[in-house]
Tab-separated table of C-alpha atoms in Angstrom:
chain	number	residue	atom	x	y	z
A	1	UNK	CA	88.495	84.994	91.817
A	2	UNK	CA	89.193	88.250	93.647
A	3	UNK	CA	92.736	89.267	92.753
A	4	UNK	CA	95.466	90.442	95.077
A	5	UNK	CA	96.154	94.118	94.471
A	6	UNK	CA	99.468	95.829	93.722
A	7	UNK	CA	99.460	99.460	94.834
A	8	UNK	CA	102.164	102.041	94.099
A	9	UNK	CA	102.193	104.865	96.632
A	10	UNK	CA	103.040	108.410	95.583
A	11	UNK	CA	104.077	111.092	98.051
A	12	UNK	CA	102.905	114.505	96.959
A	13	UNK	CA	103.623	117.977	98.246
A	14	UNK	CA	101.951	121.106	96.899
A	15	UNK	CA	100.495	119.031	94.064
A	16	UNK	CA	103.873	117.590	92.993
A	17	UNK	CA	105.366	114.157	93.623
A	18	UNK	CA	108.383	114.351	95.888
A	19	UNK	CA	110.196	111.024	95.944
A	20	UNK	CA	112.368	110.468	92.927
A	21	UNK	CA	110.817	108.576	90.106
A	22	UNK	CA	112.857	106.926	87.458
A	23	UNK	CA	110.709	106.002	84.474
A	24	UNK	CA	112.534	106.226	81.218
A	25	UNK	CA	109.825	107.797	79.144
A	26	UNK	CA	108.546	110.253	81.701
A	27	UNK	CA	108.355	113.863	80.620
A	28	UNK	CA	107.773	115.260	84.094
A	29	UNK	CA	108.672	113.049	87.042
A	30	UNK	CA	107.033	115.485	89.427
A	31	UNK	CA	103.644	115.383	87.779
A	32	UNK	CA	101.389	113.056	89.800
A	33	UNK	CA	98.869	112.844	86.982
A	34	UNK	CA	101.369	111.602	84.440
A	35	UNK	CA	102.852	109.157	86.945
A	36	UNK	CA	99.433	107.849	87.875
A	37	UNK	CA	98.618	107.321	84.227
A	38	UNK	CA	101.902	105.481	83.658
A	39	UNK	CA	101.233	103.187	86.603
A	40	UNK	CA	97.708	102.458	85.395
A	41	UNK	CA	99.137	101.511	81.989
A	42	UNK	CA	101.674	99.203	83.649
A	43	UNK	CA	98.912	97.281	85.408
A	44	UNK	CA	98.807	98.835	88.880
A	45	UNK	CA	95.486	97.882	90.455
A	46	UNK	CA	95.052	100.985	92.514
A	47	UNK	CA	97.015	104.053	93.592
A	48	UNK	CA	97.571	105.786	96.903
A	49	UNK	CA	98.568	109.450	97.089
A	50	UNK	CA	99.883	110.691	100.410
A	51	UNK	CA	99.774	114.447	100.677
A	52	UNK	CA	102.698	114.926	103.030
A	53	UNK	CA	102.266	118.646	103.558
A	54	UNK	CA	98.499	118.848	103.605
A	55	UNK	CA	97.232	121.959	105.351
A	56	UNK	CA	94.063	123.943	104.946
A	57	UNK	CA	95.906	126.581	102.920
A	58	UNK	CA	97.230	123.984	100.503
A	59	UNK	CA	93.962	122.070	100.215
A	60	UNK	CA	92.954	123.647	96.943
A	61	UNK	CA	96.169	122.499	95.257
A	62	UNK	CA	95.443	118.965	96.389
A	63	UNK	CA	91.863	119.118	95.115
A	64	UNK	CA	93.045	120.316	91.716
A	65	UNK	CA	95.455	117.384	91.581
A	66	UNK	CA	92.738	114.906	92.611
A	67	UNK	CA	90.455	116.197	89.878
A	68	UNK	CA	93.205	115.948	87.296
A	69	UNK	CA	93.950	112.353	88.338
A	70	UNK	CA	90.260	111.408	88.228
A	71	UNK	CA	89.954	112.894	84.752
A	72	UNK	CA	92.905	110.936	83.377
A	73	UNK	CA	93.149	107.658	85.261
A	74	UNK	CA	90.853	104.643	84.882
A	75	UNK	CA	91.712	102.787	88.105
A	76	UNK	CA	90.686	103.547	91.702
A	77	UNK	CA	92.779	105.787	93.922
A	78	UNK	CA	93.005	106.811	97.571
A	79	UNK	CA	94.034	110.177	98.993
A	80	UNK	CA	95.582	110.506	102.438
A	81	UNK	CA	97.019	113.339	104.466
A	82	UNK	CA	95.512	116.129	106.507
A	83	UNK	CA	91.943	114.823	106.574
A	84	UNK	CA	90.428	115.627	109.948
A	85	UNK	CA	86.870	116.703	109.179
A	86	UNK	CA	83.922	115.538	107.119
A	87	UNK	CA	84.195	118.519	104.801
A	88	UNK	CA	87.805	117.622	103.891
A	89	UNK	CA	86.633	114.144	102.907
A	90	UNK	CA	83.572	115.389	101.059
A	91	UNK	CA	85.653	117.760	98.951
A	92	UNK	CA	87.961	114.874	97.993
A	93	UNK	CA	84.990	112.625	97.164
A	94	UNK	CA	83.505	115.297	94.918
A	95	UNK	CA	86.882	115.765	93.230
A	96	UNK	CA	86.808	112.071	92.254
A	97	UNK	CA	88.768	110.261	94.995
A	98	UNK	CA	87.524	106.697	95.480
A	99	UNK	CA	88.717	106.438	99.065
A	100	UNK	CA	90.359	108.572	101.693
A	101	UNK	CA	92.906	107.424	104.204
A	102	UNK	CA	93.019	108.775	107.733
A	103	UNK	CA	95.688	108.204	110.346
A	104	UNK	CA	96.555	110.494	113.255
A	105	UNK	CA	93.255	112.425	113.103
A	106	UNK	CA	91.439	109.147	113.820
A	107	UNK	CA	93.777	108.332	116.700
A	108	UNK	CA	93.131	111.765	118.195
A	109	UNK	CA	89.375	111.517	117.651
A	110	UNK	CA	88.190	107.956	116.863
A	111	UNK	CA	84.596	109.175	116.261
A	112	UNK	CA	85.887	110.559	112.951
A	113	UNK	CA	85.798	106.987	111.605
A	114	UNK	CA	82.099	106.599	112.502
A	115	UNK	CA	81.260	109.986	111.030
A	116	UNK	CA	83.020	109.293	107.739
A	117	UNK	CA	81.562	105.795	107.430
A	118	UNK	CA	78.038	107.037	108.132
A	119	UNK	CA	78.344	109.906	105.678
A	120	UNK	CA	80.105	108.185	102.772
A	121	UNK	CA	80.003	104.427	103.414
A	122	UNK	CA	82.617	102.112	104.879
A	123	UNK	CA	84.169	101.476	101.468
A	124	UNK	CA	85.342	105.105	101.396
A	125	UNK	CA	87.264	104.961	104.682
A	126	UNK	CA	90.780	103.523	104.799
A	127	UNK	CA	92.433	103.548	108.208
A	128	UNK	CA	96.199	103.922	107.914
A	129	UNK	CA	98.130	102.620	110.908
A	130	UNK	CA	101.855	103.088	111.484
A	131	UNK	CA	103.006	100.404	113.875
A	132	UNK	CA	106.259	99.648	115.661
A	133	UNK	CA	107.234	96.581	117.637
A	134	UNK	CA	108.269	97.322	121.226
A	135	UNK	CA	109.199	94.867	124.011
A	136	UNK	CA	105.641	95.123	125.405
A	137	UNK	CA	103.993	94.523	122.035
A	138	UNK	CA	102.989	96.359	118.850
A	139	UNK	CA	102.089	100.017	119.298
A	140	UNK	CA	100.551	102.685	117.081
A	141	UNK	CA	102.931	105.529	116.174
A	142	UNK	CA	102.117	108.944	114.765
A	143	UNK	CA	103.876	111.394	112.447
A	144	UNK	CA	105.619	108.824	110.325
A	145	UNK	CA	106.660	106.727	113.300
A	146	UNK	CA	108.241	109.551	115.266
A	147	UNK	CA	105.641	109.829	118.033
A	148	UNK	CA	104.800	106.685	120.016
A	149	UNK	CA	101.363	106.218	121.551
A	150	UNK	CA	100.164	103.870	124.267
A	151	UNK	CA	97.624	102.363	121.915
A	152	UNK	CA	98.158	98.727	121.074
A	153	UNK	CA	98.032	98.183	117.314
A	154	UNK	CA	95.787	95.115	117.404
A	155	UNK	CA	93.376	96.814	119.781
A	156	UNK	CA	93.210	99.969	117.653
A	157	UNK	CA	92.546	98.068	114.435
A	158	UNK	CA	89.693	96.069	116.007
A	159	UNK	CA	88.188	99.272	117.355
A	160	UNK	CA	88.519	101.003	113.979
A	161	UNK	CA	86.845	98.081	112.231
A	162	UNK	CA	83.915	98.209	114.631
A	163	UNK	CA	83.643	101.978	114.115
A	164	UNK	CA	83.338	101.553	110.355
A	165	UNK	CA	86.787	101.496	108.759
A	166	UNK	CA	86.432	99.718	105.413
A	167	UNK	CA	90.058	98.821	104.903
A	168	UNK	CA	93.328	98.810	106.883
A	169	UNK	CA	96.597	100.145	105.476
A	170	UNK	CA	99.177	98.769	107.878
A	171	UNK	CA	102.713	100.162	107.679
A	172	UNK	CA	105.414	98.492	109.721
A	173	UNK	CA	107.785	101.252	110.829
A	174	UNK	CA	110.310	98.534	111.732
A	175	UNK	CA	110.362	97.419	108.117
A	176	UNK	CA	109.707	100.674	106.265
A	177	UNK	CA	112.741	101.682	104.230
A	178	UNK	CA	114.706	98.511	105.054
A	179	UNK	CA	113.852	96.584	101.859
A	180	UNK	CA	113.999	93.428	103.990
A	181	UNK	CA	110.466	92.223	103.243
A	182	UNK	CA	107.038	92.920	104.701
A	183	UNK	CA	106.248	92.154	108.355
A	184	UNK	CA	104.465	88.942	107.417
A	185	UNK	CA	103.914	87.716	110.968
A	186	UNK	CA	102.127	90.845	112.148
A	187	UNK	CA	100.259	91.150	108.854
A	188	UNK	CA	98.955	87.597	109.188
A	189	UNK	CA	97.860	88.245	112.746
A	190	UNK	CA	95.985	91.406	111.724
A	191	UNK	CA	94.553	89.871	108.567
A	192	UNK	CA	93.172	86.883	110.503
A	193	UNK	CA	91.675	89.208	113.091
A	194	UNK	CA	89.537	91.452	110.855
A	195	UNK	CA	86.869	90.912	108.214
A	196	UNK	CA	87.835	93.957	106.123
A	197	UNK	CA	90.632	94.105	103.522
A	198	UNK	CA	94.215	94.681	104.678
A	199	UNK	CA	96.921	96.438	102.646
A	200	UNK	CA	100.501	95.543	103.573
A	201	UNK	CA	103.034	98.361	103.568
A	202	UNK	CA	106.666	98.780	104.558
A	203	UNK	CA	109.667	96.674	103.635
A	204	UNK	CA	109.240	95.717	99.978
A	205	UNK	CA	112.678	95.200	98.469
A	206	UNK	CA	112.289	92.597	95.768
A	207	UNK	CA	109.718	90.485	93.961
A	208	UNK	CA	110.039	87.588	96.413
A	209	UNK	CA	108.836	89.896	99.202
A	210	UNK	CA	105.497	90.247	97.396
A	211	UNK	CA	105.182	86.491	96.885
A	212	UNK	CA	105.946	85.987	100.578
A	213	UNK	CA	103.479	88.552	101.883
A	214	UNK	CA	100.592	87.084	99.896
A	215	UNK	CA	101.497	83.460	100.638
A	216	UNK	CA	102.320	83.928	104.309
A	217	UNK	CA	99.779	86.521	105.424
A	218	UNK	CA	97.033	86.297	102.761
A	219	UNK	CA	96.565	90.109	102.855
A	220	UNK	CA	94.463	91.623	100.098
A	221	UNK	CA	96.964	94.086	98.717
A	222	UNK	CA	100.596	95.131	98.925
A	223	UNK	CA	101.789	98.716	98.688
A	224	UNK	CA	105.241	100.040	97.908
A	225	UNK	CA	106.846	103.264	96.761
A	226	UNK	CA	110.538	103.399	95.934
A	227	UNK	CA	110.922	99.926	94.408
A	228	UNK	CA	108.323	100.936	91.827
A	229	UNK	CA	109.422	104.543	91.395
A	230	UNK	CA	113.062	103.617	90.762
A	231	UNK	CA	112.094	100.831	88.395
A	232	UNK	CA	113.667	98.177	90.630
A	233	UNK	CA	110.454	96.201	90.334
A	234	UNK	CA	108.397	96.404	87.169
A	235	UNK	CA	104.713	95.764	87.743
A	236	UNK	CA	104.108	93.569	84.645
A	237	UNK	CA	107.030	91.297	85.607
A	238	UNK	CA	105.958	91.220	89.252
A	239	UNK	CA	102.431	90.227	88.314
A	240	UNK	CA	103.626	87.518	85.930
A	241	UNK	CA	105.768	86.079	88.725
A	242	UNK	CA	102.911	86.211	91.227
A	243	UNK	CA	100.709	84.384	88.755
A	244	UNK	CA	103.372	81.690	88.274
A	245	UNK	CA	103.225	81.245	92.040
A	246	UNK	CA	99.453	80.692	91.909
A	247	UNK	CA	98.618	84.062	93.391
A	248	UNK	CA	95.522	85.551	91.725
A	249	UNK	CA	96.454	88.788	89.981
A	250	UNK	CA	94.847	90.876	87.260
A	251	UNK	CA	96.919	90.699	84.090
B	1	UNK	CA	74.066	111.322	73.609
B	2	UNK	CA	73.812	109.798	77.088
B	3	UNK	CA	71.707	111.299	79.868
B	4	UNK	CA	72.807	110.697	83.464
B	5	UNK	CA	70.002	110.591	86.027
B	6	UNK	CA	71.031	113.278	88.514
B	7	UNK	CA	69.242	112.365	91.742
B	8	UNK	CA	72.000	113.065	94.249
B	9	UNK	CA	73.141	109.539	95.131
B	10	UNK	CA	76.890	109.779	95.093
B	11	UNK	CA	79.585	111.510	93.176
B	12	UNK	CA	79.571	111.125	89.401
B	13	UNK	CA	82.804	112.954	88.569
B	14	UNK	CA	84.625	109.680	87.831
B	15	UNK	CA	81.822	108.533	85.533
B	16	UNK	CA	81.671	111.778	83.559
B	17	UNK	CA	85.490	111.788	83.353
B	18	UNK	CA	85.444	108.289	81.861
B	19	UNK	CA	82.835	109.337	79.289
B	20	UNK	CA	84.947	112.383	78.394
B	21	UNK	CA	88.050	110.225	77.913
B	22	UNK	CA	86.015	108.090	75.506
B	23	UNK	CA	84.590	111.136	73.699
B	24	UNK	CA	81.069	110.049	74.612
B	25	UNK	CA	78.733	113.044	74.865
B	26	UNK	CA	76.549	113.265	77.965
B	27	UNK	CA	74.235	115.556	79.882
B	28	UNK	CA	72.263	115.565	83.122
B	29	UNK	CA	68.666	114.524	83.665
B	30	UNK	CA	67.082	116.659	86.367
B	31	UNK	CA	63.419	116.501	85.362
B	32	UNK	CA	61.107	114.249	83.379
B	33	UNK	CA	61.237	116.270	80.160
B	34	UNK	CA	65.048	115.880	80.065
B	35	UNK	CA	64.650	112.195	79.125
B	36	UNK	CA	63.606	113.320	75.631
B	37	UNK	CA	67.009	114.964	75.075
B	38	UNK	CA	69.026	111.721	75.175
B	39	UNK	CA	69.176	108.438	73.287
B	40	UNK	CA	70.525	106.450	76.232
B	41	UNK	CA	70.280	106.756	79.977
B	42	UNK	CA	72.703	105.934	82.819
B	43	UNK	CA	71.509	105.521	86.416
B	44	UNK	CA	74.570	105.878	88.673
B	45	UNK	CA	74.633	105.421	92.424
B	46	UNK	CA	76.780	104.663	95.426
B	47	UNK	CA	75.901	104.242	99.069
B	48	UNK	CA	72.790	102.809	100.690
B	49	UNK	CA	70.249	101.297	98.270
B	50	UNK	CA	67.266	102.248	100.407
B	51	UNK	CA	68.472	105.839	100.740
B	52	UNK	CA	69.184	106.005	96.998
B	53	UNK	CA	65.670	104.725	96.246
B	54	UNK	CA	64.207	107.383	98.522
B	55	UNK	CA	66.173	110.105	96.713
B	56	UNK	CA	65.095	108.770	93.343
B	57	UNK	CA	61.452	108.710	94.489
B	58	UNK	CA	61.745	112.288	95.750
B	59	UNK	CA	63.163	113.337	92.371
B	60	UNK	CA	59.819	112.385	90.806
B	61	UNK	CA	61.603	110.528	87.988
B	62	UNK	CA	60.513	106.984	88.893
B	63	UNK	CA	57.464	106.674	86.569
B	64	UNK	CA	59.454	108.030	83.633
B	65	UNK	CA	62.334	105.619	84.274
B	66	UNK	CA	60.004	102.614	84.483
B	67	UNK	CA	58.414	103.619	81.171
B	68	UNK	CA	61.718	104.034	79.304
B	69	UNK	CA	62.113	102.159	76.014
B	70	UNK	CA	65.609	103.550	75.375
B	71	UNK	CA	68.699	101.645	76.503
B	72	UNK	CA	69.300	102.176	80.240
B	73	UNK	CA	72.463	101.276	82.160
B	74	UNK	CA	72.424	101.046	85.958
B	75	UNK	CA	75.810	101.120	87.684
B	76	UNK	CA	76.517	99.731	91.196
B	77	UNK	CA	73.673	100.953	93.420
B	78	UNK	CA	72.057	102.175	90.186
B	79	UNK	CA	71.986	98.481	89.233
B	80	UNK	CA	70.460	97.453	92.533
B	81	UNK	CA	67.696	100.058	92.084
B	82	UNK	CA	66.566	98.245	88.932
B	83	UNK	CA	65.908	95.058	90.945
B	84	UNK	CA	62.733	94.371	92.907
B	85	UNK	CA	64.048	94.488	96.455
B	86	UNK	CA	67.155	94.946	98.603
B	87	UNK	CA	67.911	93.499	102.008
B	88	UNK	CA	69.713	96.787	102.627
B	89	UNK	CA	67.154	98.723	104.653
B	90	UNK	CA	64.495	96.126	103.674
B	91	UNK	CA	63.757	98.314	100.647
B	92	UNK	CA	61.360	97.908	97.774
B	93	UNK	CA	63.044	99.125	94.590
B	94	UNK	CA	62.062	99.880	90.979
B	95	UNK	CA	61.199	96.236	90.210
B	96	UNK	CA	62.169	96.552	86.549
B	97	UNK	CA	64.071	93.259	86.607
B	98	UNK	CA	62.510	90.682	88.975
B	99	UNK	CA	65.603	89.681	90.963
B	100	UNK	CA	66.650	90.471	94.527
B	101	UNK	CA	69.615	92.277	96.085
B	102	UNK	CA	70.966	90.294	99.045
B	103	UNK	CA	73.551	90.837	101.748
B	104	UNK	CA	76.911	89.068	101.398
B	105	UNK	CA	77.542	88.684	105.093
B	106	UNK	CA	75.006	85.935	105.746
B	107	UNK	CA	75.979	83.987	102.647
B	108	UNK	CA	79.757	83.751	102.702
B	109	UNK	CA	82.812	83.645	104.949
B	110	UNK	CA	84.766	86.105	102.785
B	111	UNK	CA	85.607	89.678	103.694
B	112	UNK	CA	82.865	92.238	103.187
B	113	UNK	CA	82.753	94.635	101.344
B	114	UNK	CA	83.733	92.711	98.226
B	115	UNK	CA	86.363	95.214	97.185
B	116	UNK	CA	88.873	94.943	94.392
B	117	UNK	CA	89.290	93.342	90.980
B	118	UNK	CA	87.345	90.187	90.262
B	119	UNK	CA	86.662	88.128	87.155
B	120	UNK	CA	83.373	88.181	85.292
B	121	UNK	CA	81.898	85.627	82.905
B	122	UNK	CA	79.409	86.935	80.306
B	123	UNK	CA	76.142	85.000	79.907
B	124	UNK	CA	73.187	85.088	77.533
B	125	UNK	CA	75.146	87.003	74.838
B	126	UNK	CA	74.346	90.388	76.331
B	127	UNK	CA	75.607	93.067	73.916
B	128	UNK	CA	77.115	95.230	76.671
B	129	UNK	CA	79.653	92.410	77.238
B	130	UNK	CA	80.593	92.279	73.579
B	131	UNK	CA	84.401	91.941	73.043
B	132	UNK	CA	84.852	91.186	76.761
B	133	UNK	CA	86.406	87.752	77.317
B	134	UNK	CA	85.307	85.346	80.062
B	135	UNK	CA	87.576	85.878	83.060
B	136	UNK	CA	88.127	89.602	82.475
B	137	UNK	CA	88.741	91.582	85.662
B	138	UNK	CA	86.505	94.478	86.735
B	139	UNK	CA	86.637	96.688	89.825
B	140	UNK	CA	83.967	95.965	92.468
B	141	UNK	CA	83.062	97.711	95.734
B	142	UNK	CA	79.877	96.436	97.343
B	143	UNK	CA	78.415	94.694	100.386
B	144	UNK	CA	75.164	93.573	98.734
B	145	UNK	CA	74.868	91.440	95.610
B	146	UNK	CA	72.250	90.550	93.048
B	147	UNK	CA	71.248	86.920	93.009
B	148	UNK	CA	72.090	84.777	90.005
B	149	UNK	CA	69.169	84.253	87.646
B	150	UNK	CA	69.482	82.061	84.532
B	151	UNK	CA	67.215	84.347	82.538
B	152	UNK	CA	68.336	87.842	83.536
B	153	UNK	CA	72.017	87.393	84.418
B	154	UNK	CA	74.240	89.019	81.759
B	155	UNK	CA	77.506	88.179	83.519
B	156	UNK	CA	78.403	86.213	86.632
B	157	UNK	CA	81.089	86.730	89.246
B	158	UNK	CA	82.177	84.491	92.107
B	159	UNK	CA	82.816	85.685	95.628
B	160	UNK	CA	82.081	82.762	97.884
B	161	UNK	CA	78.804	82.587	95.975
B	162	UNK	CA	77.981	82.976	92.292
B	163	UNK	CA	76.139	86.266	91.765
B	164	UNK	CA	75.096	88.591	88.942
B	165	UNK	CA	77.841	91.029	87.937
B	166	UNK	CA	75.547	92.133	85.127
B	167	UNK	CA	71.816	91.789	84.439
B	168	UNK	CA	69.653	92.569	81.462
B	169	UNK	CA	65.974	92.619	80.593
B	170	UNK	CA	64.871	94.117	77.274
B	171	UNK	CA	66.329	97.659	77.106
B	172	UNK	CA	67.465	97.653	80.759
B	173	UNK	CA	71.103	96.776	81.452
B	174	UNK	CA	72.956	96.973	84.742
B	175	UNK	CA	76.376	96.186	86.172
B	176	UNK	CA	77.530	95.794	89.766
B	177	UNK	CA	81.178	96.782	89.139
B	178	UNK	CA	82.420	100.265	88.311
B	179	UNK	CA	83.210	100.427	84.582
B	180	UNK	CA	84.602	103.947	85.057
B	181	UNK	CA	87.283	102.481	87.359
B	182	UNK	CA	87.877	99.173	85.586
B	183	UNK	CA	90.695	100.076	83.240
B	184	UNK	CA	90.371	99.205	79.559
B	185	UNK	CA	87.753	96.520	80.203
B	186	UNK	CA	85.474	99.092	81.795
B	187	UNK	CA	86.002	101.460	78.902
B	188	UNK	CA	85.035	98.691	76.489
B	189	UNK	CA	81.796	98.159	78.396
B	190	UNK	CA	80.944	101.876	78.316
B	191	UNK	CA	81.685	101.927	74.581
B	192	UNK	CA	79.463	98.874	74.088
B	193	UNK	CA	76.619	100.672	75.837
B	194	UNK	CA	77.194	103.887	73.890
B	195	UNK	CA	77.159	101.886	70.641
B	196	UNK	CA	73.948	99.927	71.334
């Protein structure tokens, strides 16, 4: 049976991880390669790296990091941040990235999704969507939730799927950072609407939140950052608990 | 030493990295005479099966591949190339193992691509699945699958339909999942192939 995936997310800047990480036996908490290796050993199913300061000048640093991760780590990983052209994506593919994630560049120019899917296959293209609930409905936001758009989240995700997005990474800006659980209602609505995998993001605070998101929304994967980095949730324990709750996980 | 058929279908950095981590020596096969340099051959591949077959044909390596008596491992689209036919682009392939590559979408109600970790069940005592227990998870990314065949299936997987996660005929082996991305289980499979 296809397992549900647990995905730690690492924020990187200039080739270094930025959010605090609290593993006991870590020599260098800022080294994304060592962190990625640790997570793969703990049973993470996949990794996402978000390059939060990606610019053309810094691109080479990112590529060096991607290559180093691909050399060391035996699970798939996605790179997001600053990808707006085919050549950005191609360089990441050649450096060993399994997928790339695009967000605001796709909102600004939706054809980017078609171009990437045609060039590299739909499985390579993850569409990241930051969404916020407003009185009129759910709307796509840019720049980490700071800039609202008039694009309805559900509408955008359907369009992206038809353009060739292979996976949706949906972050609820209402939930992100609150540790109050994933937005299971919206995630279920989106998951039922598309025929591509959906990754839940935003709101993970404890192990029950992961049980809930899989049981209530049936998404394919759940992503979190700080709860893993600070050791508040240990992946082997989380997976054992998910299994006890009859959720298919790779152990 | 393993030779990797270098015909331009997809990035092989992850594969070569995995071989390096396992201290398995490898080199690239760019022309027919290169086959003599290696004891075993890997055919990688991602993307469109029809396009990959066209690239392989243009490389001029097809007759040499079909004549190989050394162990050969096809991975992902490299596996599909070894079959007779793919519904992807209505393409005739190498026809080394007489099974077909079919599209998931018409067969199942599950999400496509089949992406993520799924369990495999070895069949027919294929040596590349040695020391790999039934139910072991491997990492898959694909929209087309190889039909189950009682004779040639080396491992099965279920995704709405039972299909071949691995096939074997004589010296030709192939797997649909990505061993280079499948954690320790994938490394075991690559070691099994290297040790054949």
